[in-house]
Coordinates of C-alpha atoms in Angstrom, one line a residue:
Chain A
X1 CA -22.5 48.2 34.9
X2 CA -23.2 44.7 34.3
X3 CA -22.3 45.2 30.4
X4 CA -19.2 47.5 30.9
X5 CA -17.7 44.2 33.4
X6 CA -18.1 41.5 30.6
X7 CA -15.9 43.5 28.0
X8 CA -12.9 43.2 30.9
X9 CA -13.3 39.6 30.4
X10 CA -12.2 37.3 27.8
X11 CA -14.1 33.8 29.3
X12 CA -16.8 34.8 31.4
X13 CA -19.0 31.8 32.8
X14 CA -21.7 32.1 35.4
X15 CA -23.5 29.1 36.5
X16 CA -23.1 26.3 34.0
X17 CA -24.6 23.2 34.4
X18 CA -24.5 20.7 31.3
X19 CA -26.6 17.2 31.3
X20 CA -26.1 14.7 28.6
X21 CA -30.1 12.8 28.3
X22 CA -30.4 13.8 32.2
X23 CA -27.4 12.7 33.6
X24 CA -25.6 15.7 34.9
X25 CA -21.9 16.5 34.1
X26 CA -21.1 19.6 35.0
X27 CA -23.1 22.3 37.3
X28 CA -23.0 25.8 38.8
X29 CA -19.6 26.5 37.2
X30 CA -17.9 29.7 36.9
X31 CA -15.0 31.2 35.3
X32 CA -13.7 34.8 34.5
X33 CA -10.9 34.8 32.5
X34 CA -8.7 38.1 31.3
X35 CA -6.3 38.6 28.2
X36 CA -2.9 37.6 28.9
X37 CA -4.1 34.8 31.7
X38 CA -3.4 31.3 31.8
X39 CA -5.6 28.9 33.9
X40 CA -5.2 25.3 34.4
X41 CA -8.3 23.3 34.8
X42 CA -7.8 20.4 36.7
X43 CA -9.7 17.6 38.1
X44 CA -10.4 13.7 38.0
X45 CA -11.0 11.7 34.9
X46 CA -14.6 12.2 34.7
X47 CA -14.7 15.7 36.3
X48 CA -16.3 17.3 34.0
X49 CA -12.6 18.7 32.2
X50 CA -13.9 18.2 28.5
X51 CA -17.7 19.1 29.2
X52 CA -16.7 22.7 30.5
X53 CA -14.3 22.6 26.9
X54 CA -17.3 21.9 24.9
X55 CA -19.4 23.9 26.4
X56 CA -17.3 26.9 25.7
X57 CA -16.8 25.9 22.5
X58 CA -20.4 25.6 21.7
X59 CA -20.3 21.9 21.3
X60 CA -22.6 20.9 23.7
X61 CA -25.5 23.2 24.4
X62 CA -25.3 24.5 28.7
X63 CA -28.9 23.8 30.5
X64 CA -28.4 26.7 32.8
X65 CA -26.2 29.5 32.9
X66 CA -25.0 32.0 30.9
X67 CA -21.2 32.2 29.0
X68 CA -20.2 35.2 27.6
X69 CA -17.0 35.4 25.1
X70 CA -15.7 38.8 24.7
X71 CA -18.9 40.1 25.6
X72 CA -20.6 38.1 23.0
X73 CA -22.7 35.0 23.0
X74 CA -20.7 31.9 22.1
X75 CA -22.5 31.4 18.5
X76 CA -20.7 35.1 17.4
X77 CA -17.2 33.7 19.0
X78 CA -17.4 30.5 16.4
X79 CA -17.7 33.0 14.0
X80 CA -15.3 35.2 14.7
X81 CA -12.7 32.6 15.2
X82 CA -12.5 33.9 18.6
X83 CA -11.6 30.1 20.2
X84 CA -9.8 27.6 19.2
X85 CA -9.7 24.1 20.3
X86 CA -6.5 21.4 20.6
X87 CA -7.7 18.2 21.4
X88 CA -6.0 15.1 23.1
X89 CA -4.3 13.3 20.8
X90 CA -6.7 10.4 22.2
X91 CA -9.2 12.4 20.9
X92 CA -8.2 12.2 16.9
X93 CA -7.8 9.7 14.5
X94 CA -4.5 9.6 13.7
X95 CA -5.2 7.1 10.6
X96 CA -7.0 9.7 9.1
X97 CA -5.1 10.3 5.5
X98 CA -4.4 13.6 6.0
X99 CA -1.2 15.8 6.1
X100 CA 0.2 18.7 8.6
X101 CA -0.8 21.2 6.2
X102 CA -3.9 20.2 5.5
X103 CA -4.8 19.7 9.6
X104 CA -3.3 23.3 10.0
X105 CA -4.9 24.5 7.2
X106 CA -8.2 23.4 8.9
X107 CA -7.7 26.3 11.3
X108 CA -8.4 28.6 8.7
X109 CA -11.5 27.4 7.4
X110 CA -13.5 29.2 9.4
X111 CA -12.6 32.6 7.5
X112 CA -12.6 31.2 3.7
X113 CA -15.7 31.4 1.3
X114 CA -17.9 28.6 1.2
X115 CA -15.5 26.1 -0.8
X116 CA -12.7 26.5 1.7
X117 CA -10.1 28.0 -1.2
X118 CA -7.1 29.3 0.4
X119 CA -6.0 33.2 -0.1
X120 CA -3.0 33.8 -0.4
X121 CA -3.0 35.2 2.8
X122 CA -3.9 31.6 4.6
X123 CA -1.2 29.8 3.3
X124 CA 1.0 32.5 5.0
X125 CA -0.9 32.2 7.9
X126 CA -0.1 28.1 7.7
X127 CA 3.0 28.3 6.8
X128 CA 3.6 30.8 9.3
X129 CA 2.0 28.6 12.3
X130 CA 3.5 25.5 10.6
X131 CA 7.5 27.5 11.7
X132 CA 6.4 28.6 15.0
X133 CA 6.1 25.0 15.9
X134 CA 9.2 23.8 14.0
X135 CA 7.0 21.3 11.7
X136 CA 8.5 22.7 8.5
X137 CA 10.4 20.0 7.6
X138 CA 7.2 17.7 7.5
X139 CA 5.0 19.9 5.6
X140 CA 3.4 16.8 3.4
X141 CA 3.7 14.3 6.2
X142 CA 0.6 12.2 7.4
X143 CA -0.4 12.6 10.4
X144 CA -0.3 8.9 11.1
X145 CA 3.6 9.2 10.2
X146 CA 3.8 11.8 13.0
X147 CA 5.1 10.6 16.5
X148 CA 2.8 12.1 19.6
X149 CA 4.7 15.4 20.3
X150 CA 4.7 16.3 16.5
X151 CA 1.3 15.3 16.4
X152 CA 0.5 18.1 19.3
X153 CA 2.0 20.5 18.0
X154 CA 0.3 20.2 14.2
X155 CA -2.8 21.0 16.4
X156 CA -1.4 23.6 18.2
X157 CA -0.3 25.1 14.7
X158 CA -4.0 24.8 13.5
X159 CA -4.8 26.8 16.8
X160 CA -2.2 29.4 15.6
X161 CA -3.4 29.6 12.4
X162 CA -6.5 29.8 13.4
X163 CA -5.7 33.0 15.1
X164 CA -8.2 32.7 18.0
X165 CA -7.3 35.1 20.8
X166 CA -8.7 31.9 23.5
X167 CA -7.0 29.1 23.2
X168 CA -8.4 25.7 25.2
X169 CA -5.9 23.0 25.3
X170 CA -6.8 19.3 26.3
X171 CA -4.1 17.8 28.0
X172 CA -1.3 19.7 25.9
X173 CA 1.6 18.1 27.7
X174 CA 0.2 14.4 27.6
X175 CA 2.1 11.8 25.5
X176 CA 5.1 14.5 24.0
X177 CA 8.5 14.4 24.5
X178 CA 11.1 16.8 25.8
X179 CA 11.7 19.1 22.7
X180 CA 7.7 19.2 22.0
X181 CA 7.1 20.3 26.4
X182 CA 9.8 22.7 25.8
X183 CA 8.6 24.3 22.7
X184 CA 4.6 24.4 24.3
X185 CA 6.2 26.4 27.5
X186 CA 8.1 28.9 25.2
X187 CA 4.9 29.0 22.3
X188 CA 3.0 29.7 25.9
X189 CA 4.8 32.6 27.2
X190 CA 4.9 34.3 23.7
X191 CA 0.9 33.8 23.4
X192 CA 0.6 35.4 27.2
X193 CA 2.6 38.6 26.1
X194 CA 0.2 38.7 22.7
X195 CA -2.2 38.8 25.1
X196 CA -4.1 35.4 24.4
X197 CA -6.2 34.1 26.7
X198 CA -5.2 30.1 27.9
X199 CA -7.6 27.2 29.4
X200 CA -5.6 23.8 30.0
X201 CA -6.4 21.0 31.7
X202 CA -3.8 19.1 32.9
X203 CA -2.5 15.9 35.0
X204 CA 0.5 17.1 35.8
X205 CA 0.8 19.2 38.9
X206 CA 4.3 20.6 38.1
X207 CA 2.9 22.4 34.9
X208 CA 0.5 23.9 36.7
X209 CA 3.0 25.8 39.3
X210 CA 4.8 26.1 36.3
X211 CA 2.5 28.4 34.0
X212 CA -0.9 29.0 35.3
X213 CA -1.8 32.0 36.8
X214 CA -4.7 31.1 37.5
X215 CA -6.1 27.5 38.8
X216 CA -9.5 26.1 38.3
X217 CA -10.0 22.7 40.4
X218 CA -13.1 20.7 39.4
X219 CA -15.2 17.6 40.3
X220 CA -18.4 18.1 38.4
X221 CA -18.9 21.4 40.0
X222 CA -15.8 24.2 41.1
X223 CA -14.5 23.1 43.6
X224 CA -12.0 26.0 44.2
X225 CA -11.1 28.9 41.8
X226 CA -8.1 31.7 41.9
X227 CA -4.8 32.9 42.3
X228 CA -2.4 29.4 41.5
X229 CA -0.1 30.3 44.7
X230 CA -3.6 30.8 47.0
X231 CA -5.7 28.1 45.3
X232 CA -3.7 25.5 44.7
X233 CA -3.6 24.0 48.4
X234 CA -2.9 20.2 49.5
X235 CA -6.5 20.5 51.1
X236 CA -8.3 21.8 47.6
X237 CA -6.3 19.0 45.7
X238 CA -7.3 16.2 47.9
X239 CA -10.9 17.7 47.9
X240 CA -11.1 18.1 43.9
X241 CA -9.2 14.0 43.8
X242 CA -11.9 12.6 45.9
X243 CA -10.3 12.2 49.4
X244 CA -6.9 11.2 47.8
X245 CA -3.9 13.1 49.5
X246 CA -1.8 15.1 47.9
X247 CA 1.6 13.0 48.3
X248 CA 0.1 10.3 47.1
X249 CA -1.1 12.2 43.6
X250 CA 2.0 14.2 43.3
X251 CA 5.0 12.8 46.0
X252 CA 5.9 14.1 49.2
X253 CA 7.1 17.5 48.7
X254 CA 3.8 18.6 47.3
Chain B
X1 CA -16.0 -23.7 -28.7
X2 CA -18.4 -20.7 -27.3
X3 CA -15.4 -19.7 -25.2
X4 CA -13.4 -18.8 -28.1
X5 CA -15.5 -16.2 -29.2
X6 CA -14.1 -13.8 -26.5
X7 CA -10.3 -15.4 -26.7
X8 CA -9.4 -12.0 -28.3
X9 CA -9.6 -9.4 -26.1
X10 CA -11.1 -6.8 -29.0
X11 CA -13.9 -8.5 -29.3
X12 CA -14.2 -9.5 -25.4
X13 CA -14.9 -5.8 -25.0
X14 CA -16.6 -4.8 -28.4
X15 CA -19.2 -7.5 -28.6
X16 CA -20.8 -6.7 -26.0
X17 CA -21.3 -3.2 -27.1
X18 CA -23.3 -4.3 -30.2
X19 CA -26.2 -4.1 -27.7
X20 CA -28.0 -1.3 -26.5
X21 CA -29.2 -2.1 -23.0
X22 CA -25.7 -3.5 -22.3
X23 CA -24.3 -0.1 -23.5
X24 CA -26.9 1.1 -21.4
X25 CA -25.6 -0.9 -18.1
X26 CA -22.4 -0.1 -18.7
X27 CA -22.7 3.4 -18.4
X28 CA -25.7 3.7 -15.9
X29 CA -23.3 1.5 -13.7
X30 CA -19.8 3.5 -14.3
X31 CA -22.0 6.4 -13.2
X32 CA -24.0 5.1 -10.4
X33 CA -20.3 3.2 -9.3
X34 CA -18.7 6.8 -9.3
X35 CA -21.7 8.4 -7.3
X36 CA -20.8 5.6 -4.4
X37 CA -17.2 5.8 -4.5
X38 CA -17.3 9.0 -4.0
X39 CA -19.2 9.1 -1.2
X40 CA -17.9 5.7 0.0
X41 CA -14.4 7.8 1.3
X42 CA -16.6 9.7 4.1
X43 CA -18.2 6.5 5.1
X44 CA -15.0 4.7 5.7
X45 CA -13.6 7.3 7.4
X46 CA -16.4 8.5 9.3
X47 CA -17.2 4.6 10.3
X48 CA -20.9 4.7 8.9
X49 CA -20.3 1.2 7.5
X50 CA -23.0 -0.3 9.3
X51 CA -25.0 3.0 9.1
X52 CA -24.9 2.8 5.4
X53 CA -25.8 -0.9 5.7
X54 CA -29.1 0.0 7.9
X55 CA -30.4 2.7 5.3
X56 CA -29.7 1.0 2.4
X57 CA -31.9 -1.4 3.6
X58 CA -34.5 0.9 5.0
X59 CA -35.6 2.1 1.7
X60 CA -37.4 -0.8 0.9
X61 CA -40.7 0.1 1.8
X62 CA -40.0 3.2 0.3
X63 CA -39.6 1.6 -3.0
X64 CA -42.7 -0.3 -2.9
X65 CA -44.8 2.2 -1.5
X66 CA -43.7 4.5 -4.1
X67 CA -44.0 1.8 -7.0
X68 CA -48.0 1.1 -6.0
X69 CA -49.0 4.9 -5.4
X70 CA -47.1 6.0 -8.9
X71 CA -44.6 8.0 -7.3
X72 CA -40.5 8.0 -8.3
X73 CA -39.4 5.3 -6.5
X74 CA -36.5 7.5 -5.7
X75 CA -38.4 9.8 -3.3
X76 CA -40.0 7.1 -1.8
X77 CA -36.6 5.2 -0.7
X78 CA -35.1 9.0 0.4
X79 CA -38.2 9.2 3.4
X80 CA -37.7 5.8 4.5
X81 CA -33.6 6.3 4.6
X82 CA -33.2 9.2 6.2
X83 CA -36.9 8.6 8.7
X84 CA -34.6 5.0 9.3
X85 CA -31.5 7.3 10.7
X86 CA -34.1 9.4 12.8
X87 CA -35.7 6.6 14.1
X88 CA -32.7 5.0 15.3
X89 CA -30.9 8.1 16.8
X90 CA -34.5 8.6 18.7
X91 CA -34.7 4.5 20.2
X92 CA -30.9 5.2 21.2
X93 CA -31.7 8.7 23.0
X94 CA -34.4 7.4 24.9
X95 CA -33.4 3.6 25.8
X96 CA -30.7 2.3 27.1
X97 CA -29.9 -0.3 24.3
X98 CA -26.8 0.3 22.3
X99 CA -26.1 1.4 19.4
X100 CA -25.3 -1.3 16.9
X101 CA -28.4 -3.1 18.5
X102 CA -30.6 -0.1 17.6
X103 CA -29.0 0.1 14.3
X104 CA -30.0 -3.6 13.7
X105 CA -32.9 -3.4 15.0
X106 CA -34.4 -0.8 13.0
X107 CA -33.4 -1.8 9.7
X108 CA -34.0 -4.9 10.0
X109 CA -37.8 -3.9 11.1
X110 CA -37.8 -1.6 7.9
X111 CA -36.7 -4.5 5.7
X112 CA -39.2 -6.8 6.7
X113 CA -41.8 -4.5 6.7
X114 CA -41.1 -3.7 2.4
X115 CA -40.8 -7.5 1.9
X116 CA -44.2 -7.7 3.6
X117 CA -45.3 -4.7 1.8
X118 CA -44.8 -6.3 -2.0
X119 CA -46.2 -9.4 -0.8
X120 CA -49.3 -7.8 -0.2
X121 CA -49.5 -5.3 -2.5
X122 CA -50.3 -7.1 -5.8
X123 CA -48.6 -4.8 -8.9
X124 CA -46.2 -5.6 -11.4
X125 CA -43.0 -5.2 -8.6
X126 CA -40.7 -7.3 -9.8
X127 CA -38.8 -8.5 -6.0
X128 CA -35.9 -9.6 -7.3
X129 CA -34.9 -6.9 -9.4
X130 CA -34.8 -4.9 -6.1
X131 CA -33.3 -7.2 -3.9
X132 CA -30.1 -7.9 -6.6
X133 CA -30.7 -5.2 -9.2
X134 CA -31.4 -4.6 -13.0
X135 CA -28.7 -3.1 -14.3
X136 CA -29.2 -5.0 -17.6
X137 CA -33.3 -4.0 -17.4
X138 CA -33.1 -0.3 -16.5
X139 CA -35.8 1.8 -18.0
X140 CA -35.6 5.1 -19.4
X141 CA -37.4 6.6 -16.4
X142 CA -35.0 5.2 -14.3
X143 CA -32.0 6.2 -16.4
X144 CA -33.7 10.2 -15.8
X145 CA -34.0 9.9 -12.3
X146 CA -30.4 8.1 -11.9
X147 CA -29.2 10.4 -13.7
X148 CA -30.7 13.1 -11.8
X149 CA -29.7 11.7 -8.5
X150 CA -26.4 11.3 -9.3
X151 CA -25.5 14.7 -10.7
X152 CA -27.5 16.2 -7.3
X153 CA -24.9 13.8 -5.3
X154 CA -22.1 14.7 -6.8
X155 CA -22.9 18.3 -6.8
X156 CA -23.4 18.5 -3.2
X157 CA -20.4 16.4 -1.9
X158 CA -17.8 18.8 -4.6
X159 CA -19.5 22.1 -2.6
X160 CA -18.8 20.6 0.5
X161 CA -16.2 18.0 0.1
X162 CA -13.7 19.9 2.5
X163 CA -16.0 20.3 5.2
X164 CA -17.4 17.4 5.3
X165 CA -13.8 16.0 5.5
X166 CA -13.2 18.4 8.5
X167 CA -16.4 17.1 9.7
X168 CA -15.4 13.4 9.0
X169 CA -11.9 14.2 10.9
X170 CA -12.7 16.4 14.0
X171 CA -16.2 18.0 14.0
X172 CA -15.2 19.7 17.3
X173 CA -13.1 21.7 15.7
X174 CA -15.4 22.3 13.0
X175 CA -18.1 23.6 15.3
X176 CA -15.7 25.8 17.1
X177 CA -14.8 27.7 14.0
X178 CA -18.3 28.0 13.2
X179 CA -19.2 25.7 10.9
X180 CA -22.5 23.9 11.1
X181 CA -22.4 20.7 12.1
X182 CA -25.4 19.8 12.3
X183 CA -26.4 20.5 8.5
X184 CA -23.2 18.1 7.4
X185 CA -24.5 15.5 9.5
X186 CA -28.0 15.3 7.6
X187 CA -26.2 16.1 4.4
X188 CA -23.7 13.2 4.6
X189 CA -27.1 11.3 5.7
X190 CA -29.1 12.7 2.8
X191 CA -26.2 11.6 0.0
X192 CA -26.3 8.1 1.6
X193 CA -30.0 8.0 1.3
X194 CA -29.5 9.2 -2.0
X195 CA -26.7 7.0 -3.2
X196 CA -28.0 4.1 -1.7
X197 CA -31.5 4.7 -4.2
X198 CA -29.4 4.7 -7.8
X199 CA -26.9 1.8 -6.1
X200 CA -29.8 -0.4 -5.8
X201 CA -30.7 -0.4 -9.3
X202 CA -27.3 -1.6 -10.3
X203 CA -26.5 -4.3 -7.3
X204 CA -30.2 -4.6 -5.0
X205 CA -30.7 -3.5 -1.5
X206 CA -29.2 -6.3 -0.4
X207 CA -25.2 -6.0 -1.7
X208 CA -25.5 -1.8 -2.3
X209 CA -23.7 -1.6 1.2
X210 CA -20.9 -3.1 -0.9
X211 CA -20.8 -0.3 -3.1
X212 CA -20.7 2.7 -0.4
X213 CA -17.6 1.0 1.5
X214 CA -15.6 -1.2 -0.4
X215 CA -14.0 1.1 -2.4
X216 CA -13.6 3.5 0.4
X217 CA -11.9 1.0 1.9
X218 CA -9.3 -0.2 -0.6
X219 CA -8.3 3.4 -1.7
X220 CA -8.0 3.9 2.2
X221 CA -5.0 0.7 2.5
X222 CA -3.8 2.6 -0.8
X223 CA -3.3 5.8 0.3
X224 CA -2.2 8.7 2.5
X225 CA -4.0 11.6 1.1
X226 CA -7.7 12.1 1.0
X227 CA -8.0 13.5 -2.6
X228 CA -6.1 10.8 -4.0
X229 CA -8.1 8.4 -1.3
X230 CA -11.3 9.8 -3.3
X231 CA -9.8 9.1 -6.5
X232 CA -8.3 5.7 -6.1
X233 CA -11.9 4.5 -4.8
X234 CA -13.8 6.5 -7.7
X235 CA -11.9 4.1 -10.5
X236 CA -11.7 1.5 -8.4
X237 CA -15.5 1.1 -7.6
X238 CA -16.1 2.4 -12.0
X239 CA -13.6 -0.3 -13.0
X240 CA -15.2 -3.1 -10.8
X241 CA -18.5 -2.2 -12.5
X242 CA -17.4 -2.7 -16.0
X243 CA -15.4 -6.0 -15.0
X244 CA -18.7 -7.2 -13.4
X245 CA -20.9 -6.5 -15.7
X246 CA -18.5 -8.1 -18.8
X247 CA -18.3 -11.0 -16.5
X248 CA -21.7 -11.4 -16.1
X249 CA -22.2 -10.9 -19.7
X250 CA -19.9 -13.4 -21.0
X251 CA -20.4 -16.1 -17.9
X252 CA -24.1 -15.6 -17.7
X253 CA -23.9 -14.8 -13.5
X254 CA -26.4 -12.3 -11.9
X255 CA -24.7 -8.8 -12.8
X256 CA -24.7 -7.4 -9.5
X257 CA -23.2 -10.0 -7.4
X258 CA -20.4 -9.9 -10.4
X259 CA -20.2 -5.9 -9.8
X260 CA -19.3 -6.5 -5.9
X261 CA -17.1 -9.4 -6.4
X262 CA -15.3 -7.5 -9.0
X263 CA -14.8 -5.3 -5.9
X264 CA -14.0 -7.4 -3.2
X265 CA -11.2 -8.8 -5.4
X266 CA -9.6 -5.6 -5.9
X267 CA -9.8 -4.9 -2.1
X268 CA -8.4 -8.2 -1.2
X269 CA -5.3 -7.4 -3.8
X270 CA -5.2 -3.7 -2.3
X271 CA -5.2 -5.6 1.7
X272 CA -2.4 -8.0 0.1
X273 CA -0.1 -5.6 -1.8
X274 CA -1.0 -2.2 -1.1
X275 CA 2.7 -0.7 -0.8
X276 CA 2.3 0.7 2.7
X277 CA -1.0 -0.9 4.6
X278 CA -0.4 -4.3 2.3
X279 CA 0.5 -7.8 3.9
X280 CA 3.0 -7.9 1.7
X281 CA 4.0 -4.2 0.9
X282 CA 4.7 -4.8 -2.6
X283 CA 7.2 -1.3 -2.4
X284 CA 9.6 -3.5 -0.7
X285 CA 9.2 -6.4 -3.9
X286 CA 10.6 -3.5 -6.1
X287 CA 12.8 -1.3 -4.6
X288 CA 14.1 -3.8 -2.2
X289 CA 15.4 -3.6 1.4
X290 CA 17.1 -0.6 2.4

């Protein structure tokens, strides 16, 4: 029975706790995700947002708990290229002298032989992820040369490329302009109806009404979990913000 | 006058050739120059400076333990670099002391410990051919091993130069797509171990630091791409090796100090003209305002 559930579920986590040398950062989380959902994960600076990232990810190890990706332990999902990861453009070094085919070329390493030569069929992928985001024109560009939303989106091709069927984005709408937000809500819809499987986390309350399904509100531990329209309450926000109300987060008509 | 022996520039670079152990340098140095600046592009980028600096300096008790028991000095200095990087990754786990203070700590501790170590053990260890290098008194056991080293070096970083660049660049993404992390950490660890062993016999414990991110560093202000980034600080840190060592040939100064001022001088032309990253931006000198 047990078995036959976890194939229904694309993220399945059951009692996480991660501790970094003792000091705990995340505990007794949980999370089912399905193809085709989108969740937001949202919580305080601190919350525990880019622990519950890594540890789906299998970048830090969990002290208790169990995740399950496609049925499968998180090791086989690196493997299979089942997740991919976009990162905060805080989180990269943007000096790094490297160009947008080369970043989104990185998405495919995971699939190439030892020496990372590219098939022929992985520079169609790249190219291929490079159009969906309109970077075409910047092919050979550095990444430092890039301006914030161009920058997100190189990741986002890399994520494409990739061709992971979860995707777990780190503040994707942080730091990009107009064009960038509206070409992340179309790329977002398009990878719902493929049936990808998305985990944000977010500041912005209006994106979360906006795409998410699904709403995950954390402060080291869940504080609420479900349906965005049930969930997604002034009294779970002001809970997950630490007493903070609602208005004062998001303006009065929250 | 003396001077005018070398006013032509033929025989400025042919006399010195005349001599074996200077054709010796010259290569062993080129090559030893080549292993670092290879490597010396990861450790800018990945921001080991002053972790390069600590094991460099950790292999000296290595060295002279491996001198008095008869073993390759080489193996010796590889224990003590890479025990140096678990030692400090252990004091900073378990204390609350940061970092760069561990860092200092520890090597500091290792280095004393090797300069206590040849005072005490009485055998033919010459100090200050380890402290500033030989490159001119290299023997042919040393030219095997060197040799050996370097090749294994530069084997290991071509297999794995694109994931270690992935690894240098975002190794969360690295891990997610199932590459293991862990084993490019130690391997980017052993080749600085490594590198720092045959950089010490051309420019001492004390300046080999120099050599694993100075040319890193100037092919970093010179470029946008890492191959080329690679390249540029290959030459670079080769070229700075022969000027040094004609330098100190000619001039009579201690050959590796000659070798790493050869290289800061390139850097600090790179930091002042370097057509993008340069104070100057010599680009705009040529093709003028647009």
């Amino acid at each position: 029975m047990e078995t036959i559930n976890f194939q229904n579920f694309r993220i399945e986590a059951e009692n996480i706790c991660v501790d970094y040398n003792g000091k705990v950062a995340l505990y007794d989380a949980n999370l089912r995700l399905q193809p085709g959902q989108i969740c937001g994960l949202v919580g305080m600076n601190g919350a525990g947002k880019t622990t519950f990232f890594n540890a789906l990810t299998g970048f830090v190890n969990i002290s208790k708990g169990k995740i399950r990706i496609n049925g499968e332990s998180v090791r086989s999902a690196q493997k299979d290229q089942t997740i991919a990861y976009v990162p905060q453009n805080e989180g990269i070094d943007n000096q790094f002298p490297i160009s947008v085919w080369d970043v989104v070329m990185m998405g495919r390493y995971g699939s190439m032989n030892i020496f990372r030569c590219p098939r022929e069929s992985d520079v169609q992928a790249v190219k291929d992820a490079i159009e969906r985001v309109d970077l075409t024109d910047h092919l050979s560009t550095p990444i430092g040369n890039l301006s914030g939303g161009q920058r997100k989106r190189t990741f986002l091709a890399r994520a494409i490329a990739q061709r992971a069927s979860i995707l777990l984005l780190d503040e994707p709408f942080s730091g990009v302009d107009i064009r960038t937000e509206k070409l992340i809500s179309e790329l977002f819809i398009q990878f719902k109806n493929e049936g990808k499987t998305i985990l944000l986390s977010t500041h912005d309350m209006i994106h979360v009404r906006e795409f998410c399904d699904l709403v995950l509100l954390i402060n080291k531990t869940v504080v609420a979990y479900g349906e965005t329209s049930e969930v997604f309450t002034p009294e779970n926000i002001t809970t997950t913000f630490g007493g903070i109300s609602p208005d004062f987060l998001f303006g009065p008509e929250s | 006058m003396e001077l005018c022996s070398f006013l032509t520039l033929d025989s400025f670079i042919t006399d010195p050739l005349t001599h074996d152990f200077m054709r010796k340098a010259l290569l062993m140095s080129s090559l030893v120059a080549a292993v670092c600046g290879f490597l010396s592009s990861y450790l800018t980028l990945k921001g080991w400076a002053l972790m390069g600096d600590a094991v460099s300096h950790s292999v000296m008790p290595g060295v002279v333990v491996a001198y008095a028991l008869g073993l390759p000095f080489s193996l010796g200095a590889f224990i003590f670099g890479v025990g140096s990087v678990a030692l400090i990754g252990f004091i900073k786990q378990k204390s609350r002391v940061k970092e760069d203070t561990v860092i200092g700590l520890v090597f500091t501790g290792f280095f004393a410990l090797g300069i206590v170590l040849v005072s005490k053990i009485k055998s033919n260890i010459d100090l200050h051919s380890i402290l500033f290098g030989s490159p001119l008194g290299i023997s042919l056991s040393d030219v095997k091993q060197t040799i050996f080293i370097s090749l294994l070096v530069v084997i290991l970083l071509s297999i794995f130069r694109k994931d270690l660049m992935l690894y240098c660049f975002d190794p969360r993404h690295a891990k997610t797509v199932g590459i293991n992390v862990f084993f490019l950490h130690y391997l980017l660890l052993t080749c600085l171990s490594l590198a720092a062993v045959v950089g010490l016999q051309s420019v001492g414990i004390i300046l080999v630091v120099a050599m694993l991110i100075t040319p890193g560093a100037t092919a970093y202000l010179l470029t946008d791409k890492f191959d080329n980034m690679t390249v540029i600080s290959v030459l670079s840190a080769i070229i700075s090796s022969l000027i040094g060592i004609y330098v100190s040939f000619w001039f009579d100064l201690e050959t590796g100090g000659s070798i790493v001022l050869a290289q800061t001088f390139i850097f600090l032309f790179a930091f002042l003209f370097a057509p993008r990253y340069g104070i100057f931006k010599l680009k705009k000198l040529f093709v003028g305002y647009k």
